[in-house]
């Protein structure tokens, strides 16, 4: 089967605006085409990752571009739509259904995708922050993880975002800013929550050899009901998706040089350190400190994570991929971790610069 | 690469009801599981084809079934969502991302998917019947196709639907019923238009050998703007999708024994006879008469087509697949033709009973 590469990308500034979803998407596409001098007529597939309710977006964008693609559809899996669509684009190319897929992630700040309105029979936790609070309490109780360690995740990611001109947040915060921000649900503070904003991110997946290769993909969903979450100190879907990806790639976590982690809330990033295998279970709090002290042997969220860049839901997974594209060095591996709905679904993409 | 088979199916009665999209979907899934005695724990992928705006449907259904799938997302391409999702499920299995995908097509009668609300810059034809009228007028003028020939398509498909207990329409109509029904847009009569209703259809795609194989898939989109439709006497996307599928399968139209054709309007079926290669361009009107006189060597819409069964939009392509499953004989080929938005997109699936 063909290998699949990512040969181009485009982004919008992440923002809050009155711009339509089409304008946002087109801005990222134009950036991709101009930045990499892409012959748009080579594009034979277009997939749109979004939680927008607008129908037929992929086909409307194809028309705006005067394309006649073989594959054209809208793809939705809440906050992990972007990497779920990456897996699908990869599959379509591997299966020979097309050669060059333009994948656009796009969403608006007011999308219905930011609420878990269907989350009725698992406690009416319609806002994901309730789940973050449960996970945080469990980790703090079991492993003596501190509020300060969690807050440092925001400090670190907001700092990294200062080097990313596309990020929503462009001001640093210190630990006291985080700890003194409003409590949303104890122990989660306002500055530990990602901000849902407007944005678009586009990548071109292709079977034509290029320097960034998709090495392997691991995806996994657990049941979303409270009873299926057996241990609040771990995200099972992340653990499983990572093992699938590592096994398929025949590598382990030590091989990963740089990772984009789904830090929708600080506790999500901390749990992912452990569930992705960068550090053993329970050591996530100390690992934050190690990262800040430059003692960790993996770079985490160099583009600023979701806490630093903002969270245009359908675009996030695609923007994470671009984060790795820009950070990964030759002969090294990068990893993207993207998840949805309190860990119901996790997708892990292993990339390689060749 | 693995071959991909369809090993099970389930359906709901097509109807107008107050039933939720979840209830409809689950009814089709239960039918599939019971009818084919499926071990649900073997399912490692779930894709939902729908124009519903409900987010995260695939994951909610996975949870209702206590599944932990690797692949789980919502797929939308308007009226051709069903076969577009078939192509994606096929690709995920071919690419080795999972082994057994449950694909559910489902929609409600009042979905936003039945209007072309984005269709602003191509003449504000927000109801697809305007396009049908343009196509019908062009064909009648060029090829002396008659209103009676078009009306016979409804008569034939409503008759076939009498043998399909899942069909919305269960009463025959004669040619005078069609010709005397209300004119919607000259020359299209009410009984030449499909009825958007509630319904769900489910299939299980698998890499485990089974009697029905997906032989090949052709998909194509043209630009949706009026200027990109060069000739109203043909659906370019259908012509191209069929050629891609035939070429990949190394067969021609003569090899097809049975076809499900996208008869959202009578003229759509007539154009497809020609664009799929069953008869030469301009002979579609006479071909209707041949089919009715049992002189055609291909069976068309044995389940009753969309005109006979109703049109639950996201379910239609999947129900067409089931129509072929039930009609195809050993060592023969069947074809599904499904399209969207006045032929903007067409998908052609070639199936084979082995």
XYZ file of C-alpha atoms in Angstrom:
708
model
C 0.000 0.000 0.000
C 1.012 3.606 -0.559
C 2.619 5.583 2.201
C 0.786 8.733 3.155
C 2.577 12.058 3.620
C 1.591 15.549 4.668
C 3.054 17.952 2.164
C 1.434 21.306 2.932
C -0.535 23.202 5.541
C -2.394 26.447 6.071
C -3.852 28.222 9.096
C -5.962 31.148 10.141
C -5.360 33.246 13.183
C -7.479 31.707 15.959
C -9.932 34.435 16.973
C -13.429 35.458 17.886
C -15.103 37.098 14.917
C -18.226 37.388 12.835
C -16.527 35.636 9.921
C -18.483 32.771 8.387
C -17.295 29.199 8.453
C -16.675 29.440 4.705
C -14.519 32.513 5.036
C -12.479 30.869 7.794
C -12.029 27.666 5.805
C -11.084 29.524 2.662
C -8.537 31.634 4.525
C -6.703 28.479 5.671
C -6.930 26.922 2.200
C -5.554 30.057 0.558
C -2.706 30.086 3.075
C -1.917 26.434 2.244
C -1.995 26.991 -1.514
C 0.129 30.134 -1.410
C 2.604 28.991 1.207
C 3.426 25.716 -0.594
C 2.669 26.786 -4.153
C 0.177 23.941 -4.536
C -1.384 23.175 -7.918
C -4.961 23.056 -6.732
C -6.041 20.914 -9.667
C -3.982 18.055 -8.228
C -6.422 17.875 -5.296
C -8.816 14.944 -5.803
C -10.342 14.745 -2.337
C -11.712 17.269 0.145
C -12.778 16.415 3.685
C -14.106 18.962 6.180
C -13.719 18.310 9.892
C -16.231 20.391 11.817
C -18.963 20.368 14.427
C -20.853 23.006 12.420
C -24.402 22.073 11.461
C -23.981 23.595 7.993
C -24.656 20.832 5.468
C -22.536 19.985 2.454
C -19.553 22.152 3.432
C -17.002 19.972 1.647
C -18.849 20.296 -1.644
C -19.406 24.022 -1.315
C -15.687 24.525 -0.657
C -14.865 22.279 -3.625
C -17.031 24.508 -5.751
C -15.440 27.702 -4.409
C -12.105 26.199 -5.484
C -13.441 24.977 -8.878
C -12.387 21.452 -7.959
C -13.926 18.191 -9.170
C -12.906 15.890 -6.325
C -13.570 12.182 -6.074
C -14.013 12.320 -2.305
C -15.887 15.189 -0.624
C -17.689 14.969 2.697
C -18.117 16.415 6.185
C -16.642 14.499 9.123
C -17.641 14.903 12.786
C -16.394 13.346 16.036
C -16.683 16.351 18.419
C -13.315 17.609 19.726
C -11.376 14.818 18.018
C -12.957 15.412 14.600
C -9.662 16.666 13.186
C -7.587 13.557 13.830
C -10.517 11.238 13.096
C -10.663 12.925 9.683
C -6.869 12.535 9.337
C -7.356 8.784 9.840
C -10.080 8.765 7.191
C -8.063 10.772 4.683
C -5.139 8.381 5.279
C -7.482 5.424 4.689
C -8.907 6.819 1.435
C -5.398 7.316 0.051
C -4.180 3.918 1.271
C -7.224 2.277 -0.332
C -6.487 3.975 -3.648
C -9.715 5.985 -3.766
C -7.756 9.189 -4.295
C -4.243 10.611 -4.278
C -4.240 14.102 -2.756
C -6.729 15.048 -0.055
C -7.222 18.575 1.200
C -8.406 18.245 4.793
C -9.851 21.364 6.381
C -10.722 21.632 10.059
C -12.932 24.594 10.848
C -15.328 25.761 13.551
C -16.952 28.836 15.106
C -16.820 29.891 18.766
C -20.558 29.332 19.153
C -20.730 25.805 17.710
C -23.108 23.340 19.348
C -20.089 21.014 19.487
C -18.848 22.605 22.685
C -21.669 21.244 24.791
C -22.409 17.601 25.548
C -26.148 18.081 25.062
C -26.698 14.358 24.623
C -24.955 13.628 27.901
C -28.128 12.849 29.777
C -27.726 9.385 31.174
C -24.258 9.902 32.567
C -25.144 12.592 35.061
C -26.178 15.552 32.900
C -22.594 16.776 32.740
C -23.359 18.937 29.742
C -20.247 20.986 30.164
C -17.012 18.975 29.856
C -15.477 20.876 32.802
C -17.439 18.645 35.170
C -15.518 15.674 33.835
C -12.248 17.550 34.172
C -13.086 18.207 37.826
C -13.759 14.515 38.490
C -10.496 13.481 36.867
C -8.534 16.166 38.699
C -9.949 15.248 42.111
C -9.198 11.569 41.584
C -5.594 12.253 40.559
C -4.959 14.709 43.379
C -6.349 12.302 45.934
C -4.471 9.225 44.711
C -1.129 10.731 43.811
C -0.882 13.963 45.823
C -0.892 15.935 42.596
C -1.117 19.618 43.498
C -3.145 22.556 42.213
C 0.158 24.264 41.524
C 1.352 21.442 39.256
C -1.875 21.631 37.279
C -1.680 25.411 37.047
C 1.871 25.169 35.673
C 0.476 23.439 32.587
C -1.418 26.597 31.669
C 1.617 28.765 32.410
C 3.811 26.587 30.171
C 1.369 26.384 27.267
C 0.504 30.092 27.319
C 4.239 30.791 27.233
C 4.741 28.497 24.225
C 1.832 30.215 22.456
C 3.774 33.494 22.530
C 5.897 32.057 19.705
C 2.833 31.125 17.634
C 1.322 34.091 15.855
C -1.822 32.057 15.043
C -2.628 31.496 18.732
C -5.626 33.193 20.324
C -3.730 34.055 23.519
C -0.715 36.314 23.132
C -0.134 37.280 26.755
C 1.794 35.199 29.329
C 0.197 34.227 32.650
C 1.953 33.238 35.859
C 0.980 30.607 38.376
C -0.834 33.112 40.569
C -2.916 34.340 37.648
C -4.094 30.754 37.165
C -4.651 29.939 40.834
C -6.451 33.230 41.439
C -8.731 32.926 38.426
C -12.364 32.056 39.022
C -13.173 28.517 40.133
C -15.405 26.983 37.474
C -15.916 23.606 39.142
C -13.677 22.835 42.108
C -10.691 22.338 41.605
C -10.719 23.601 37.985
C -9.957 27.307 37.507
C -10.997 29.447 34.552
C -7.430 29.640 33.215
C -7.206 25.848 33.262
C -10.016 25.609 30.707
C -9.478 25.975 26.973
C -11.359 28.732 25.170
C -13.583 27.716 22.255
C -12.928 30.170 19.417
C -13.061 30.575 15.619
C -10.358 29.082 13.472
C -9.409 26.884 10.554
C -6.463 24.644 9.762
C -5.791 22.804 6.516
C -3.364 20.067 5.511
C -2.683 18.263 2.263
C -2.339 14.482 2.549
C -0.748 12.778 -0.418
C 0.749 9.525 -1.653
C 3.593 11.476 -3.275
C 6.752 11.190 -1.217
C 7.366 14.165 1.010
C 9.399 14.840 4.143
C 6.637 14.284 6.708
C 5.177 10.787 6.756
C 2.220 9.491 8.727
C 3.885 6.533 10.346
C 0.897 5.041 12.148
C -2.497 5.745 13.627
C -4.172 4.420 16.756
C -7.810 5.215 17.505
C -10.079 4.001 20.285
C -13.418 4.779 21.900
C -14.714 3.633 25.244
C -18.352 3.648 26.149
C -19.369 7.109 27.206
C -21.446 6.122 30.206
C -20.169 6.696 33.718
C -20.121 2.973 34.406
C -17.702 2.387 31.538
C -15.104 4.675 33.095
C -13.554 2.211 35.483
C -10.795 4.385 36.851
C -10.914 8.176 36.865
C -7.134 8.293 37.232
C -6.623 7.296 33.622
C -8.118 7.933 30.178
C -8.570 4.406 28.867
C -9.163 5.514 25.271
C -5.849 7.395 25.272
C -3.992 4.455 26.743
C -5.460 2.078 24.160
C -5.051 4.383 21.161
C -1.400 4.948 22.062
C -0.721 1.210 22.436
C -2.319 0.502 19.060
C -0.219 3.208 17.429
C 3.047 2.191 19.148
C 2.488 -1.488 18.368
C 1.744 -0.813 14.717
C 4.776 1.464 14.478
C 6.890 -1.004 16.446
C 8.200 1.747 18.727
C 7.573 2.811 22.303
C 6.946 6.152 23.978
C 10.670 6.770 24.495
C 11.054 7.212 20.748
C 8.744 10.240 20.635
C 10.616 13.525 20.412
C 7.720 15.941 20.349
C 4.031 15.585 21.182
C 0.903 17.675 20.783
C -1.356 16.708 23.667
C -5.068 17.428 23.994
C -4.988 19.938 26.862
C -8.635 21.002 26.745
C -8.162 21.245 30.524
C -4.874 21.117 32.451
C -5.740 17.724 33.950
C -6.145 16.282 30.414
C -2.529 17.061 29.597
C -1.319 15.635 32.891
C -3.253 12.385 32.414
C -1.964 12.099 28.857
C 1.694 12.237 30.005
C 0.968 9.008 31.827
C -1.446 7.319 29.454
C 0.790 7.997 26.450
C 3.630 6.384 28.379
C 5.951 9.382 28.774
C 6.002 8.840 32.525
C 4.609 6.194 34.834
C 1.109 6.421 36.276
C 0.893 8.886 39.131
C 4.073 10.799 38.178
C 2.341 13.323 35.910
C 2.478 16.151 38.466
C 6.251 15.851 38.832
C 6.607 15.525 35.074
C 5.130 19.017 34.577
C 7.906 20.369 36.728
C 10.475 18.335 34.768
C 9.211 19.772 31.489
C 9.473 23.303 32.802
C 12.966 22.560 34.135
C 13.975 21.169 30.709
C 14.525 17.740 32.223
C 11.966 15.875 30.123
C 13.168 14.094 26.997
C 10.021 14.894 25.017
C 8.850 18.334 23.889
C 5.187 18.887 24.795
C 2.804 21.272 23.029
C 5.392 23.540 21.426
C 2.718 25.460 19.489
C 1.010 26.328 22.802
C -1.478 23.476 23.091
C -5.183 24.125 23.207
C -4.836 26.191 26.382
C -2.558 28.609 24.571
C -3.921 28.646 21.032
C -7.654 28.399 21.695
C -9.957 25.580 20.626
C -11.786 25.895 17.287
C -13.158 22.411 17.817
C -13.114 20.808 14.355
C -9.816 22.557 13.562
C -7.935 21.537 16.701
C -6.747 18.087 15.615
C -5.553 19.466 12.281
C -3.759 22.371 13.984
C -2.061 19.854 16.292
C -0.768 18.000 13.225
C 0.641 21.292 11.937
C 2.235 21.865 15.339
C 4.184 18.622 14.912
C 5.033 19.373 11.268
C 6.763 22.526 12.414
C 8.542 21.053 15.443
C 9.731 17.634 14.339
C 13.355 17.132 13.375
C 14.890 14.828 10.802
C 14.699 11.089 11.527
C 12.584 11.773 14.574
C 9.060 10.856 15.619
C 6.280 13.203 16.640
C 2.929 12.320 18.152
C -0.490 13.971 18.133
C -3.017 13.133 20.843
C -6.558 14.412 20.321
C -9.658 13.372 22.250
C -13.333 14.091 22.730
C -16.062 14.094 25.346
C -14.134 13.392 28.526
C -11.975 10.771 26.868
C -14.786 8.876 25.186
C -12.624 8.873 22.063
C -8.865 9.286 21.623
C -6.841 9.390 18.442
C -3.057 9.089 18.367
C -1.154 9.896 15.165
C 2.555 9.087 14.903
C 4.448 11.201 12.396
C 8.001 10.953 11.156
C 10.312 13.357 9.367
C 12.267 11.408 6.766
C -5.098 -5.452 0.482
C -8.112 -7.067 2.049
C -11.283 -7.526 0.080
C -14.331 -5.911 1.620
C -17.646 -7.726 1.943
C -21.118 -6.870 3.158
C -22.230 -9.617 5.475
C -25.390 -8.304 7.164
C -28.066 -5.644 6.920
C -30.991 -4.192 8.832
C -33.799 -1.798 7.982
C -36.639 0.152 9.477
C -39.964 0.700 7.812
C -39.675 4.042 5.964
C -42.305 6.279 7.557
C -43.292 9.648 8.913
C -43.182 9.589 12.704
C -42.176 11.365 15.872
C -39.471 8.784 16.521
C -36.037 10.198 17.316
C -33.039 9.669 15.119
C -31.584 7.394 17.809
C -34.670 5.221 17.938
C -34.692 4.890 14.158
C -31.000 4.027 14.026
C -31.273 1.524 16.828
C -34.257 -0.178 15.182
C -32.168 -0.846 12.047
C -29.181 -1.995 14.100
C -31.330 -4.401 16.128
C -32.783 -5.765 12.905
C -29.258 -6.354 11.542
C -28.014 -8.043 14.701
C -31.041 -10.295 15.051
C -31.480 -11.160 11.390
C -27.856 -12.243 10.916
C -27.082 -13.332 14.464
C -24.146 -10.904 14.646
C -21.767 -10.955 17.606
C -21.863 -7.239 18.281
C -18.511 -7.327 20.071
C -16.858 -8.103 16.725
C -17.794 -4.606 15.538
C -14.750 -2.318 15.708
C -16.026 0.603 13.649
C -19.248 2.602 13.527
C -20.012 5.259 10.924
C -23.271 7.194 10.781
C -24.444 8.624 7.466
C -26.931 11.430 8.086
C -27.830 15.021 7.330
C -29.041 15.421 10.919
C -27.446 18.257 12.863
C -27.209 16.129 16.021
C -23.559 15.952 17.031
C -21.623 12.842 17.971
C -24.273 10.358 16.819
C -21.787 7.583 16.026
C -20.378 7.695 19.537
C -23.757 7.825 21.224
C -24.887 4.780 19.233
C -21.611 3.011 20.119
C -22.390 3.657 23.747
C -25.980 2.426 23.426
C -24.493 -0.795 22.037
C -21.720 -0.981 24.693
C -19.135 -1.019 21.929
C -15.555 0.251 22.078
C -14.933 0.931 18.401
C -11.713 2.126 16.848
C -13.516 4.195 14.237
C -16.628 6.233 15.088
C -17.791 9.355 13.280
C -20.625 11.100 11.465
C -20.436 11.371 7.668
C -22.382 13.852 5.504
C -22.618 14.426 1.759
C -26.336 15.351 1.422
C -28.391 12.805 -0.573
C -25.344 10.695 -1.400
C -24.128 10.475 2.206
C -24.923 6.747 2.322
C -22.673 5.633 -0.513
C -20.001 8.199 0.347
C -19.902 6.576 3.788
C -19.774 3.114 2.144
C -16.650 4.275 0.285
C -15.137 5.500 3.554
C -15.956 2.311 5.442
C -14.423 0.323 2.576
C -11.295 2.529 2.762
C -10.892 2.140 6.538
C -11.039 -1.654 6.210
C -8.707 -1.713 3.180
C -6.235 0.472 5.070
C -6.298 -1.916 8.036
C -7.684 0.618 10.515
C -10.469 -1.784 11.458
C -12.075 -5.073 10.476
C -15.855 -4.871 10.888
C -17.678 -1.591 10.387
C -21.321 -1.060 11.236
C -22.560 1.649 8.885
C -25.914 3.213 9.743
C -27.756 5.604 7.441
C -30.523 7.514 9.200
C -32.562 10.676 8.760
C -35.810 12.398 9.688
C -38.440 13.793 7.296
C -37.764 17.352 8.453
C -33.968 17.332 8.061
C -32.311 20.493 6.794
C -30.624 18.209 4.267
C -33.614 18.343 1.962
C -33.106 21.964 1.020
C -30.162 23.451 -0.858
C -29.977 26.467 1.435
C -26.452 27.254 0.338
C -27.524 27.327 -3.288
C -27.396 31.077 -3.616
C -25.005 31.793 -6.418
C -26.416 29.313 -8.857
C -29.862 30.836 -9.161
C -31.395 30.365 -5.683
C -32.733 26.957 -6.663
C -33.167 25.993 -3.038
C -35.499 23.130 -3.869
C -33.895 20.417 -6.030
C -37.082 20.133 -8.122
C -36.013 23.244 -10.056
C -32.956 21.364 -11.245
C -35.093 18.366 -12.170
C -37.284 20.656 -14.279
C -34.261 22.065 -16.139
C -32.919 18.588 -16.863
C -36.338 17.310 -17.961
C -36.967 20.215 -20.330
C -33.550 19.820 -21.943
C -34.034 16.090 -22.484
C -37.556 16.457 -23.838
C -36.481 19.158 -26.262
C -33.373 17.381 -27.557
C -34.622 13.815 -27.719
C -38.408 14.061 -27.920
C -38.679 12.356 -24.562
C -42.333 12.455 -23.488
C -44.110 13.270 -20.253
C -45.628 9.807 -20.462
C -42.214 8.124 -20.542
C -41.155 10.064 -17.461
C -44.418 9.260 -15.688
C -43.905 5.544 -16.361
C -40.810 5.626 -14.143
C -42.983 6.457 -11.146
C -45.541 3.807 -12.139
C -42.802 1.155 -12.403
C -41.045 2.042 -9.156
C -44.254 2.328 -7.132
C -45.195 -1.117 -8.473
C -41.841 -2.594 -7.413
C -42.254 -1.058 -3.956
C -45.367 -3.184 -3.426
C -43.013 -6.126 -2.886
C -40.952 -4.240 -0.311
C -42.593 -4.110 3.075
C -40.119 -1.417 4.234
C -41.252 1.022 1.528
C -43.172 4.164 2.447
C -45.580 3.812 -0.493
C -47.681 0.674 -0.577
C -50.280 1.640 -3.190
C -49.808 1.389 -6.963
C -50.338 4.413 -9.206
C -51.128 4.444 -12.925
C -49.862 6.788 -15.590
C -52.921 9.038 -15.321
C -52.437 9.406 -11.555
C -48.950 10.707 -12.249
C -49.854 12.964 -15.183
C -52.864 14.391 -13.346
C -50.987 15.074 -10.110
C -50.136 18.668 -9.292
C -47.440 20.384 -11.354
C -44.632 21.354 -8.986
C -42.370 22.999 -11.548
C -43.293 22.475 -15.190
C -42.893 19.685 -16.408
C -42.350 17.894 -13.054
C -45.482 16.513 -11.380
C -45.906 15.815 -7.681
C -45.808 12.044 -8.202
C -42.507 12.370 -10.038
C -40.846 13.732 -6.885
C -39.497 11.538 -4.113
C -40.890 11.999 -0.618
C -38.436 12.811 2.177
C -39.370 10.610 5.147
C -37.982 8.965 8.297
C -35.928 5.815 8.031
C -32.746 3.959 8.828
C -30.701 1.297 7.083
C -27.643 -0.511 8.429
C -25.014 -2.722 6.829
C -21.994 -4.550 8.187
C -18.824 -4.197 6.109
C -16.114 -6.709 6.874
C -12.812 -8.142 5.664
C -14.073 -11.648 6.481
C -15.067 -13.477 3.316
C -18.789 -13.433 2.678
C -21.013 -13.895 -0.361
C -21.435 -10.226 -1.295
C -18.230 -8.448 -2.240
C -17.718 -4.766 -2.963
C -16.015 -5.114 -6.312
C -15.236 -1.463 -6.982
C -16.208 2.104 -6.237
C -16.298 5.175 -8.457
C -16.988 8.613 -7.008
C -16.974 12.037 -8.624
C -18.069 15.596 -7.967
C -18.453 18.397 -10.457
C -18.510 22.034 -9.531
C -21.959 22.923 -8.324
C -22.274 26.250 -10.086
C -24.551 26.608 -13.092
C -21.595 27.409 -15.348
C -19.968 24.078 -14.507
C -22.953 22.155 -15.861
C -22.034 22.186 -19.507
C -24.870 20.074 -20.837
C -28.208 19.669 -19.070
C -28.859 16.471 -21.031
C -26.359 14.539 -18.949
C -25.185 14.224 -15.330
C -21.434 14.533 -15.705
C -20.686 13.284 -12.179
C -22.682 10.096 -12.847
C -20.953 9.518 -16.168
C -17.519 9.979 -14.593
C -18.205 7.946 -11.433
C -19.488 5.054 -13.546
C -16.433 5.135 -15.827
C -14.084 5.122 -12.838
C -15.933 2.152 -11.336
C -16.158 0.195 -14.618
C -12.499 0.840 -15.416
C -11.334 -0.228 -11.975
C -13.533 -3.333 -12.160
C -12.474 -3.982 -15.750
C -16.086 -4.491 -16.859
C -18.595 -2.464 -18.834
C -22.244 -1.621 -18.311
C -23.408 -4.763 -20.144
C -22.111 -6.857 -17.256
C -24.486 -5.267 -14.739
C -27.475 -7.463 -13.940
C -29.296 -5.266 -11.472
C -29.002 -1.594 -10.565
C -30.348 0.711 -7.889
C -30.594 4.140 -9.489
C -31.005 7.465 -7.715
C -34.554 8.349 -8.813
C -35.079 11.375 -6.563
C -37.081 12.620 -9.576
C -38.172 10.603 -12.621
C -35.783 12.503 -14.886
C -32.855 11.472 -12.655
C -33.529 7.797 -13.333
C -33.891 8.409 -17.066
C -30.626 10.340 -17.274
C -28.851 7.640 -15.279
C -29.876 4.904 -17.777
C -27.811 6.810 -20.294
C -24.977 8.108 -18.126
C -24.409 4.678 -16.559
C -24.152 3.253 -20.079
C -27.201 0.969 -20.083
C -28.467 2.687 -23.233
C -27.043 5.329 -25.533
C -27.563 9.056 -24.931
C -31.043 10.168 -25.895
C -32.612 6.676 -25.772
C -33.628 6.849 -22.100
C -37.297 7.479 -22.853
C -37.581 4.367 -25.012
C -35.593 2.400 -22.430
C -38.288 3.002 -19.802
C -40.755 1.327 -22.111
C -38.313 -1.542 -22.722
C -37.941 -2.102 -18.967
C -41.687 -2.214 -18.499
C -41.998 -4.597 -21.468
C -39.273 -6.828 -19.959
C -36.990 -6.171 -22.905
C -34.128 -4.616 -20.951
C -31.252 -6.860 -19.899
C -30.740 -5.064 -16.588
C -33.137 -4.993 -13.641
C -33.672 -1.413 -12.382
C -34.732 -0.433 -8.866
C -36.254 -3.759 -7.802
C -36.788 -2.508 -4.213
C -38.909 0.358 -5.597
C -36.282 3.075 -5.948
C -36.544 6.306 -4.034
C -39.865 7.157 -5.700
C -41.385 3.993 -4.269
C -39.662 3.598 -0.917
C -39.377 7.236 0.178
C -36.159 9.173 0.785
C -34.723 9.226 4.329
C -31.747 11.150 2.987
C -28.777 9.759 4.894
C -30.269 6.257 4.772
C -31.000 6.150 1.042
C -27.570 5.091 -0.235
C -27.367 2.354 2.397
C -30.889 1.132 1.578
C -29.909 1.011 -2.101
C -26.986 -1.255 -1.178
C -29.433 -3.529 0.644
C -31.666 -3.479 -2.442
C -28.796 -4.945 -4.480
C -27.859 -7.445 -1.743
C -31.344 -8.881 -1.993
C -31.624 -8.895 -5.791
C -28.210 -9.985 -7.049
C -27.684 -13.555 -8.223
C -24.611 -15.743 -7.986
C -21.624 -14.735 -10.141
C -23.432 -11.586 -11.200
C -22.750 -7.896 -10.769
C -25.020 -5.298 -9.227
C -24.613 -1.528 -9.221
C -25.721 1.247 -6.892
C -25.978 4.811 -8.199
C -26.518 7.526 -5.580
C -26.196 11.270 -6.092
C -26.673 14.639 -4.457
C -27.608 18.230 -5.194
C -28.646 18.048 -8.837
C -25.794 15.751 -9.726
C -23.065 17.738 -8.010
C -21.828 14.425 -6.625
C -22.364 10.860 -7.825
C -21.192 7.621 -6.272
C -21.268 4.284 -8.091
C -20.691 1.058 -6.156
C -20.226 -2.222 -8.033
C -21.140 -5.314 -6.032
C -20.681 -8.973 -6.826
C -22.221 -12.159 -5.432
C -19.487 -14.775 -5.225
